[in-house]
Amino acid sequence: MKILVCGSTGFIGRNIVESLSKVKGCRVTAVYNKKPQFLIDNVDFVQADLTVVDDVARVVRSHDVVIQAAANTTGVKDVIERPYIHVTDNAVMNSLILKSCYDNNIKKIIFFSCTVMYQTKSQPFLEKQVTESDFDPSNEIFPGYFGVGWTKVYIEKMCEFYSRLGRTKHYVIRHSNIYGPHDKFDLENSHVFGATVNKILNKKSEEVNIWGDGLEKRDFLYIDDLVESVKKIISISSKKPFYLLNIGSGSAISIKNLVNVIIKVSGVKDKRIIYDDSKPTVKTSISLDCSLAKAVIDWRPKVSLEEGIKKTIYWYERNIVK
């Protein structure tokens, strides 16, 4: 089976490439652009700008499965202050990839969406477990996520549109907050998990400054569990041309409790925790109901939060800490 992984040097893409490279019978082609390729056996790397029509056509052809993990993503600071950077390139890139998959009769495409469309302006502090059908387009998406949220919804609908044309089966994954090896840990671009690990393990500072009051809750999922869902999608044979699946842990933890667990697992002591509510934060609290993923692809999360944190810290201390 010939598999193309777009965004292969990013957090999610790299973990997928590393896992699929070990699967017998898989021929993996890994697309990268600005971030350089890495050393790995059984993988062919190709450089391409996925916002350019000819580049997309060149890399997509002659594959069975396309995994679209390429995206312009950063942290909450940009979501609040520069939300436009997550809109244009992502919309163009995915429109071209989906069209090329159709033109080249690709059997399956897997697209990574997100969960920000569940968070509405009318209920920004909503705390509930949401199913795929809980997104109501008549509700305005939380203002901080308006651009990226509707961009993701647009791409989801493009997947559904092309699936109705009958050539390619489309799987959309609405995943929760993913963490683990190869995540972004620098404070400028990281999400809440990576930033928190960085701050707690920073031996140069006795303070851990957390953006927000720490009361908002998030659904965190270890990267290996997400990768496993991708492998199950690749292997299954389904009659329906389109699936939209929640992939998450199914439970939410407050940022305060997350900080406490990371401190406990890391063994770090004598850190002063400061919660700064003046910093950018999105005060929403949801977790994902993943019953449909269990029914369709026989998937369920296996790695507990504490175990995932242990694995992440082990990797971080050997690959990031200088």
mmCIF file of C-alpha atoms in Angstrom:
data_model
loop_
_atom_site.group_PDB
_atom_site.id
_atom_site.type_symbol
_atom_site.label_atom_id
_atom_site.label_comp_id
_atom_site.label_asym_id
_atom_site.label_seq_id
_atom_site.Cartn_x
_atom_site.Cartn_y
_atom_site.Cartn_z
ATOM 1 C CA MET A 1 0.000 0.000 0.000
ATOM 2 C CA LYS A 2 1.366 3.394 -1.016
ATOM 3 C CA ILE A 3 0.725 6.078 1.597
ATOM 4 C CA LEU A 4 1.415 9.798 1.316
ATOM 5 C CA VAL A 5 1.850 11.780 4.541
ATOM 6 C CA CYS A 6 1.553 15.552 4.121
ATOM 7 C CA GLY A 7 3.099 17.610 6.900
ATOM 8 C CA SER A 8 5.543 14.808 7.659
ATOM 9 C CA THR A 9 7.970 16.930 9.679
ATOM 10 C CA GLY A 10 5.298 18.422 11.925
ATOM 11 C CA PHE A 11 4.212 17.031 15.283
ATOM 12 C CA ILE A 12 1.382 14.752 14.158
ATOM 13 C CA GLY A 13 2.840 13.941 10.746
ATOM 14 C CA ARG A 14 6.222 12.871 12.066
ATOM 15 C CA ASN A 15 4.707 10.480 14.592
ATOM 16 C CA ILE A 16 2.558 8.959 11.844
ATOM 17 C CA VAL A 17 5.565 8.548 9.539
ATOM 18 C CA GLU A 18 7.664 6.927 12.272
ATOM 19 C CA SER A 19 4.892 4.450 13.040
ATOM 20 C CA LEU A 20 3.940 3.568 9.441
ATOM 21 C CA SER A 21 7.593 3.107 8.464
ATOM 22 C CA LYS A 22 7.585 -0.021 10.629
ATOM 23 C CA VAL A 23 4.432 -1.522 9.077
ATOM 24 C CA LYS A 24 5.100 -4.346 6.630
ATOM 25 C CA GLY A 25 3.642 -3.683 3.207
ATOM 26 C CA CYS A 26 3.468 0.111 3.587
ATOM 27 C CA ARG A 27 5.434 2.327 1.222
ATOM 28 C CA VAL A 28 5.511 5.752 2.834
ATOM 29 C CA THR A 29 6.169 8.997 0.999
ATOM 30 C CA ALA A 30 6.658 11.950 3.335
ATOM 31 C CA VAL A 31 6.012 15.521 2.166
ATOM 32 C CA TYR A 32 7.881 18.374 3.808
ATOM 33 C CA ASN A 33 8.398 22.041 2.988
ATOM 34 C CA LYS A 34 10.311 24.441 5.246
ATOM 35 C CA LYS A 35 11.065 22.147 8.168
ATOM 36 C CA PRO A 36 13.807 19.729 7.046
ATOM 37 C CA GLN A 37 13.440 15.987 6.675
ATOM 38 C CA PHE A 38 14.782 13.576 9.284
ATOM 39 C CA LEU A 39 16.702 10.316 9.123
ATOM 40 C CA ILE A 40 14.469 7.255 8.999
ATOM 41 C CA ASP A 41 14.419 3.948 7.128
ATOM 42 C CA ASN A 42 11.726 2.866 4.652
ATOM 43 C CA VAL A 43 10.495 6.409 3.918
ATOM 44 C CA ASP A 44 10.877 8.502 0.762
ATOM 45 C CA PHE A 45 10.919 12.256 1.365
ATOM 46 C CA VAL A 46 9.748 14.811 -1.179
ATOM 47 C CA GLN A 47 9.743 18.586 -0.825
ATOM 48 C CA ALA A 48 6.647 20.507 -1.914
ATOM 49 C CA ASP A 49 4.694 23.691 -1.271
ATOM 50 C CA LEU A 50 1.145 22.436 -0.831
ATOM 51 C CA THR A 51 -0.337 25.832 -1.668
ATOM 52 C CA VAL A 52 0.995 25.466 -5.246
ATOM 53 C CA VAL A 53 -1.161 23.511 -7.725
ATOM 54 C CA ASP A 54 1.687 21.816 -9.595
ATOM 55 C CA ASP A 55 3.438 20.751 -6.388
ATOM 56 C CA VAL A 56 0.263 19.166 -5.051
ATOM 57 C CA ALA A 57 -0.402 17.289 -8.291
ATOM 58 C CA ARG A 58 3.189 16.029 -8.364
ATOM 59 C CA VAL A 59 3.132 14.485 -4.880
ATOM 60 C CA VAL A 60 -0.443 13.168 -4.704
ATOM 61 C CA ARG A 61 -0.506 10.994 -7.823
ATOM 62 C CA SER A 62 0.095 7.238 -7.626
ATOM 63 C CA HIS A 63 -0.853 6.773 -3.966
ATOM 64 C CA ASP A 64 -3.553 4.678 -2.320
ATOM 65 C CA VAL A 65 -3.995 6.737 0.857
ATOM 66 C CA VAL A 66 -3.325 10.409 1.573
ATOM 67 C CA ILE A 67 -2.925 11.532 5.188
ATOM 68 C CA GLN A 68 -3.325 15.301 5.356
ATOM 69 C CA ALA A 69 -1.476 16.435 8.484
ATOM 70 C CA ALA A 70 -0.046 19.631 6.970
ATOM 71 C CA ALA A 71 -1.319 22.861 8.516
ATOM 72 C CA ASN A 72 -0.327 26.293 9.688
ATOM 73 C CA THR A 73 -0.706 25.957 13.469
ATOM 74 C CA THR A 74 0.551 27.960 16.435
ATOM 75 C CA GLY A 75 -0.478 28.689 20.009
ATOM 76 C CA VAL A 76 -3.233 30.643 21.728
ATOM 77 C CA LYS A 77 -1.334 33.939 21.461
ATOM 78 C CA ASP A 78 -1.672 33.895 17.674
ATOM 79 C CA VAL A 79 -5.253 32.641 17.894
ATOM 80 C CA ILE A 80 -6.085 35.795 19.854
ATOM 81 C CA GLU A 81 -3.745 38.351 18.261
ATOM 82 C CA ARG A 82 -3.225 37.111 14.666
ATOM 83 C CA PRO A 83 -6.078 34.712 13.863
ATOM 84 C CA TYR A 84 -5.812 35.321 10.110
ATOM 85 C CA ILE A 85 -2.595 33.300 9.828
ATOM 86 C CA HIS A 86 -4.587 30.083 10.327
ATOM 87 C CA VAL A 87 -7.098 30.808 7.582
ATOM 88 C CA THR A 88 -5.853 31.550 4.058
ATOM 89 C CA ASP A 89 -3.004 29.059 3.565
ATOM 90 C CA ASN A 90 -4.934 26.239 5.240
ATOM 91 C CA ALA A 91 -8.015 26.838 3.074
ATOM 92 C CA VAL A 92 -5.982 26.987 -0.145
ATOM 93 C CA MET A 93 -3.800 24.004 0.737
ATOM 94 C CA ASN A 94 -6.669 21.678 1.573
ATOM 95 C CA SER A 95 -8.783 22.747 -1.402
ATOM 96 C CA LEU A 96 -5.914 21.802 -3.726
ATOM 97 C CA ILE A 97 -5.189 18.501 -1.969
ATOM 98 C CA LEU A 98 -8.822 17.374 -1.991
ATOM 99 C CA LYS A 99 -9.209 18.225 -5.687
ATOM 100 C CA SER A 100 -5.997 16.390 -6.542
ATOM 101 C CA CYS A 101 -7.111 13.316 -4.588
ATOM 102 C CA TYR A 102 -10.292 13.294 -6.659
ATOM 103 C CA ASP A 103 -8.419 13.787 -9.938
ATOM 104 C CA ASN A 104 -6.017 10.953 -9.120
ATOM 105 C CA ASN A 105 -8.598 8.450 -7.847
ATOM 106 C CA ILE A 106 -7.050 8.202 -4.389
ATOM 107 C CA LYS A 107 -8.801 5.471 -2.392
ATOM 108 C CA LYS A 108 -8.783 7.206 1.024
ATOM 109 C CA ILE A 109 -7.905 10.562 2.490
ATOM 110 C CA ILE A 110 -7.635 11.313 6.198
ATOM 111 C CA PHE A 111 -8.002 14.966 7.201
ATOM 112 C CA PHE A 112 -7.205 16.312 10.654
ATOM 113 C CA SER A 113 -9.766 18.843 11.804
ATOM 114 C CA CYS A 114 -10.088 20.073 15.405
ATOM 115 C CA THR A 115 -12.720 20.733 18.067
ATOM 116 C CA VAL A 116 -12.927 24.529 18.199
ATOM 117 C CA MET A 117 -16.259 24.539 16.353
ATOM 118 C CA TYR A 118 -17.900 23.063 19.465
ATOM 119 C CA GLN A 119 -17.055 26.193 21.458
ATOM 120 C CA THR A 120 -19.691 28.871 20.989
ATOM 121 C CA LYS A 121 -20.006 32.547 21.764
ATOM 122 C CA SER A 122 -23.226 31.979 23.710
ATOM 123 C CA GLN A 123 -21.680 29.298 25.937
ATOM 124 C CA PRO A 124 -17.945 30.003 26.206
ATOM 125 C CA PHE A 125 -17.746 28.248 29.566
ATOM 126 C CA LEU A 126 -19.644 25.202 28.357
ATOM 127 C CA GLU A 127 -18.552 22.048 30.142
ATOM 128 C CA LYS A 128 -19.965 18.938 28.534
ATOM 129 C CA GLN A 129 -19.035 15.865 26.571
ATOM 130 C CA VAL A 130 -19.769 16.540 22.913
ATOM 131 C CA THR A 131 -20.641 14.232 20.043
ATOM 132 C CA GLU A 132 -19.991 14.923 16.367
ATOM 133 C CA SER A 133 -23.584 16.138 15.905
ATOM 134 C CA ASP A 134 -23.329 18.703 18.714
ATOM 135 C CA PHE A 135 -21.862 21.283 16.338
ATOM 136 C CA ASP A 136 -24.698 23.642 15.379
ATOM 137 C CA PRO A 137 -23.751 26.013 12.525
ATOM 138 C CA SER A 138 -26.463 28.437 13.649
ATOM 139 C CA ASN A 139 -24.457 29.136 16.822
ATOM 140 C CA GLU A 140 -21.602 31.595 16.440
ATOM 141 C CA ILE A 141 -18.222 30.040 17.149
ATOM 142 C CA PHE A 142 -16.290 31.477 20.097
ATOM 143 C CA PRO A 143 -14.766 34.770 18.780
ATOM 144 C CA GLY A 144 -11.153 33.758 19.329
ATOM 145 C CA TYR A 145 -11.705 30.678 17.166
ATOM 146 C CA PHE A 146 -14.025 32.215 14.554
ATOM 147 C CA GLY A 147 -11.528 32.170 11.669
ATOM 148 C CA VAL A 148 -9.826 28.841 12.278
ATOM 149 C CA GLY A 149 -13.114 27.210 13.316
ATOM 150 C CA TRP A 150 -15.017 28.099 10.162
ATOM 151 C CA THR A 151 -11.986 27.265 8.026
ATOM 152 C CA LYS A 152 -11.981 23.754 9.500
ATOM 153 C CA VAL A 153 -15.744 23.431 8.988
ATOM 154 C CA TYR A 154 -15.339 24.536 5.358
ATOM 155 C CA ILE A 155 -12.673 21.884 4.751
ATOM 156 C CA GLU A 156 -14.816 19.235 6.468
ATOM 157 C CA LYS A 157 -17.653 20.102 4.094
ATOM 158 C CA MET A 158 -15.269 19.958 1.137
ATOM 159 C CA CYS A 159 -14.366 16.430 2.249
ATOM 160 C CA GLU A 160 -18.041 15.523 2.363
ATOM 161 C CA PHE A 161 -18.602 17.133 -1.053
ATOM 162 C CA TYR A 162 -15.840 15.165 -2.745
ATOM 163 C CA SER A 163 -16.905 11.968 -0.988
ATOM 164 C CA ARG A 164 -20.288 12.273 -2.716
ATOM 165 C CA LEU A 165 -18.597 12.218 -6.119
ATOM 166 C CA GLY A 166 -17.733 8.604 -5.434
ATOM 167 C CA ARG A 167 -14.012 8.223 -6.120
ATOM 168 C CA THR A 168 -12.397 8.744 -2.711
ATOM 169 C CA LYS A 169 -13.452 7.831 0.813
ATOM 170 C CA HIS A 170 -12.936 10.678 3.250
ATOM 171 C CA TYR A 171 -12.293 10.419 6.987
ATOM 172 C CA VAL A 172 -12.336 13.606 9.050
ATOM 173 C CA ILE A 173 -10.806 13.416 12.525
ATOM 174 C CA ARG A 174 -11.897 16.010 15.065
ATOM 175 C CA HIS A 175 -9.161 15.410 17.596
ATOM 176 C CA SER A 176 -8.725 16.875 21.056
ATOM 177 C CA ASN A 177 -5.518 18.428 22.447
ATOM 178 C CA ILE A 178 -2.733 16.110 21.299
ATOM 179 C CA TYR A 179 0.575 15.892 23.167
ATOM 180 C CA GLY A 180 3.726 13.798 23.139
ATOM 181 C CA PRO A 181 7.138 13.486 21.427
ATOM 182 C CA HIS A 182 7.924 16.006 18.653
ATOM 183 C CA ASP A 183 5.328 18.472 19.938
ATOM 184 C CA LYS A 184 6.159 22.189 19.923
ATOM 185 C CA PHE A 185 7.673 23.138 23.273
ATOM 186 C CA ASP A 186 8.976 26.633 22.540
ATOM 187 C CA LEU A 187 6.891 29.302 24.249
ATOM 188 C CA GLU A 188 6.179 31.286 21.076
ATOM 189 C CA ASN A 189 4.495 28.501 19.113
ATOM 190 C CA SER A 190 3.476 25.822 21.604
ATOM 191 C CA HIS A 191 0.032 24.894 22.838
ATOM 192 C CA VAL A 192 -0.844 24.683 26.515
ATOM 193 C CA PHE A 193 0.688 21.248 27.147
ATOM 194 C CA GLY A 194 4.048 21.889 25.484
ATOM 195 C CA ALA A 195 4.365 25.333 27.045
ATOM 196 C CA THR A 196 3.582 23.980 30.510
ATOM 197 C CA VAL A 197 6.168 21.193 30.249
ATOM 198 C CA ASN A 198 8.762 23.728 29.118
ATOM 199 C CA LYS A 199 8.066 26.056 32.032
ATOM 200 C CA ILE A 200 8.020 23.347 34.691
ATOM 201 C CA LEU A 201 11.231 21.679 33.507
ATOM 202 C CA ASN A 202 13.080 24.969 33.033
ATOM 203 C CA LYS A 203 15.811 24.822 35.676
ATOM 204 C CA LYS A 204 16.700 28.486 35.176
ATOM 205 C CA SER A 205 13.459 29.768 36.677
ATOM 206 C CA GLU A 206 11.826 29.150 40.039
ATOM 207 C CA GLU A 207 8.480 30.418 38.735
ATOM 208 C CA VAL A 208 5.952 28.760 36.436
ATOM 209 C CA ASN A 209 3.776 31.402 34.809
ATOM 210 C CA ILE A 210 0.526 29.926 33.486
ATOM 211 C CA TRP A 211 -1.697 31.937 31.168
ATOM 212 C CA GLY A 212 -5.258 32.231 32.491
ATOM 213 C CA ASP A 213 -6.758 31.265 35.836
ATOM 214 C CA GLY A 214 -6.240 27.536 35.272
ATOM 215 C CA LEU A 215 -9.910 26.677 35.703
ATOM 216 C CA GLU A 216 -10.672 25.946 32.050
ATOM 217 C CA LYS A 217 -10.609 22.272 31.149
ATOM 218 C CA ARG A 218 -9.197 20.434 28.164
ATOM 219 C CA ASP A 219 -9.416 16.931 26.719
ATOM 220 C CA PHE A 220 -5.823 15.680 26.281
ATOM 221 C CA LEU A 221 -4.855 12.680 24.132
ATOM 222 C CA TYR A 222 -1.411 11.106 23.809
ATOM 223 C CA ILE A 223 -0.082 11.079 20.248
ATOM 224 C CA ASP A 224 0.255 7.280 20.029
ATOM 225 C CA ASP A 225 -3.501 6.937 20.495
ATOM 226 C CA LEU A 226 -4.154 9.354 17.633
ATOM 227 C CA VAL A 227 -1.705 7.481 15.406
ATOM 228 C CA GLU A 228 -3.466 4.226 16.244
ATOM 229 C CA SER A 229 -6.773 5.704 15.031
ATOM 230 C CA VAL A 230 -5.103 6.568 11.716
ATOM 231 C CA LYS A 231 -3.761 3.031 11.305
ATOM 232 C CA LYS A 232 -7.200 1.601 11.988
ATOM 233 C CA ILE A 233 -8.763 3.891 9.371
ATOM 234 C CA ILE A 234 -6.158 2.787 6.828
ATOM 235 C CA SER A 235 -6.851 -0.891 7.473
ATOM 236 C CA ILE A 236 -10.659 -0.930 7.562
ATOM 237 C CA SER A 237 -12.965 -1.554 4.648
ATOM 238 C CA SER A 238 -16.083 0.603 4.820
ATOM 239 C CA LYS A 239 -19.068 1.098 2.549
ATOM 240 C CA LYS A 240 -19.793 4.705 3.469
ATOM 241 C CA PRO A 241 -17.798 7.352 1.591
ATOM 242 C CA PHE A 242 -17.575 9.856 4.467
ATOM 243 C CA TYR A 243 -16.990 9.659 8.201
ATOM 244 C CA LEU A 244 -16.596 12.428 10.768
ATOM 245 C CA LEU A 245 -15.047 11.070 13.971
ATOM 246 C CA ASN A 246 -14.216 12.515 17.373
ATOM 247 C CA ILE A 247 -10.849 11.247 18.616
ATOM 248 C CA GLY A 248 -10.019 12.177 22.211
ATOM 249 C CA SER A 249 -9.606 10.837 25.727
ATOM 250 C CA GLY A 250 -13.269 11.356 26.588
ATOM 251 C CA SER A 251 -12.497 13.263 29.775
ATOM 252 C CA ALA A 252 -11.402 16.796 30.624
ATOM 253 C CA ILE A 253 -8.869 18.017 33.155
ATOM 254 C CA SER A 254 -8.412 21.568 34.387
ATOM 255 C CA ILE A 255 -5.168 23.330 33.539
ATOM 256 C CA LYS A 256 -4.473 23.623 37.285
ATOM 257 C CA ASN A 257 -4.746 19.879 37.695
ATOM 258 C CA LEU A 258 -2.646 19.316 34.580
ATOM 259 C CA VAL A 259 0.106 21.470 36.080
ATOM 260 C CA ASN A 260 -0.060 19.449 39.292
ATOM 261 C CA VAL A 261 0.206 16.125 37.440
ATOM 262 C CA ILE A 262 3.186 17.293 35.361
ATOM 263 C CA ILE A 263 4.945 18.497 38.526
ATOM 264 C CA LYS A 264 4.226 15.192 40.260
ATOM 265 C CA VAL A 265 5.424 13.043 37.361
ATOM 266 C CA SER A 266 8.524 15.149 36.680
ATOM 267 C CA GLY A 267 9.591 15.211 40.314
ATOM 268 C CA VAL A 268 10.273 18.940 40.079
ATOM 269 C CA LYS A 269 10.126 20.700 43.450
ATOM 270 C CA ASP A 270 10.142 24.236 44.804
ATOM 271 C CA LYS A 271 8.421 25.832 41.821
ATOM 272 C CA ARG A 272 6.099 28.770 42.427
ATOM 273 C CA ILE A 273 2.991 28.578 40.236
ATOM 274 C CA ILE A 274 1.574 31.910 39.060
ATOM 275 C CA TYR A 275 -1.727 32.120 37.185
ATOM 276 C CA ASP A 276 -1.896 35.247 35.041
ATOM 277 C CA ASP A 277 -5.437 36.006 33.902
ATOM 278 C CA SER A 278 -4.231 39.008 31.893
ATOM 279 C CA LYS A 279 -2.600 36.739 29.315
ATOM 280 C CA PRO A 280 -4.460 35.373 26.260
ATOM 281 C CA THR A 281 -6.564 32.318 26.989
ATOM 282 C CA VAL A 282 -9.723 30.670 25.688
ATOM 283 C CA LYS A 283 -11.994 29.828 28.586
ATOM 284 C CA THR A 284 -13.871 26.825 27.324
ATOM 285 C CA SER A 285 -14.215 23.372 28.836
ATOM 286 C CA ILE A 286 -15.196 20.359 26.737
ATOM 287 C CA SER A 287 -14.392 16.689 26.318
ATOM 288 C CA LEU A 288 -15.148 14.405 23.398
ATOM 289 C CA ASP A 289 -17.637 11.577 23.146
ATOM 290 C CA CYS A 290 -15.809 9.060 20.965
ATOM 291 C CA SER A 291 -18.521 6.404 20.761
ATOM 292 C CA LEU A 292 -18.707 6.685 16.976
ATOM 293 C CA ALA A 293 -14.974 6.024 16.584
ATOM 294 C CA LYS A 294 -15.363 2.953 18.761
ATOM 295 C CA ALA A 295 -18.225 1.695 16.602
ATOM 296 C CA VAL A 296 -16.738 2.523 13.187
ATOM 297 C CA ILE A 297 -13.020 1.754 13.592
ATOM 298 C CA ASP A 298 -12.964 -0.156 16.893
ATOM 299 C CA TRP A 299 -10.821 2.546 18.473
ATOM 300 C CA ARG A 300 -10.504 3.639 22.076
ATOM 301 C CA PRO A 301 -7.748 5.526 23.938
ATOM 302 C CA LYS A 302 -5.248 3.342 25.777
ATOM 303 C CA VAL A 303 -2.631 5.693 27.249
ATOM 304 C CA SER A 304 -3.578 7.368 30.538
ATOM 305 C CA LEU A 305 -2.702 11.016 31.089
ATOM 306 C CA GLU A 306 -0.076 10.183 33.713
ATOM 307 C CA GLU A 307 1.545 7.539 31.518
ATOM 308 C CA GLY A 308 1.514 9.897 28.535
ATOM 309 C CA ILE A 309 3.141 12.649 30.576
ATOM 310 C CA LYS A 310 5.863 10.224 31.717
ATOM 311 C CA LYS A 311 6.583 9.237 28.115
ATOM 312 C CA THR A 312 6.622 12.864 26.980
ATOM 313 C CA ILE A 313 8.956 14.041 29.746
ATOM 314 C CA TYR A 314 11.298 11.106 29.075
ATOM 315 C CA TRP A 315 11.493 12.130 25.402
ATOM 316 C CA TYR A 316 11.744 15.853 26.204
ATOM 317 C CA GLU A 317 14.672 15.426 28.574
ATOM 318 C CA ARG A 318 16.599 13.441 25.972
ATOM 319 C CA ASN A 319 15.789 15.504 22.897
ATOM 320 C CA ILE A 320 14.969 19.092 23.898
ATOM 321 C CA VAL A 321 16.843 19.890 27.104
ATOM 322 C CA LYS A 322 20.350 21.062 26.289
#
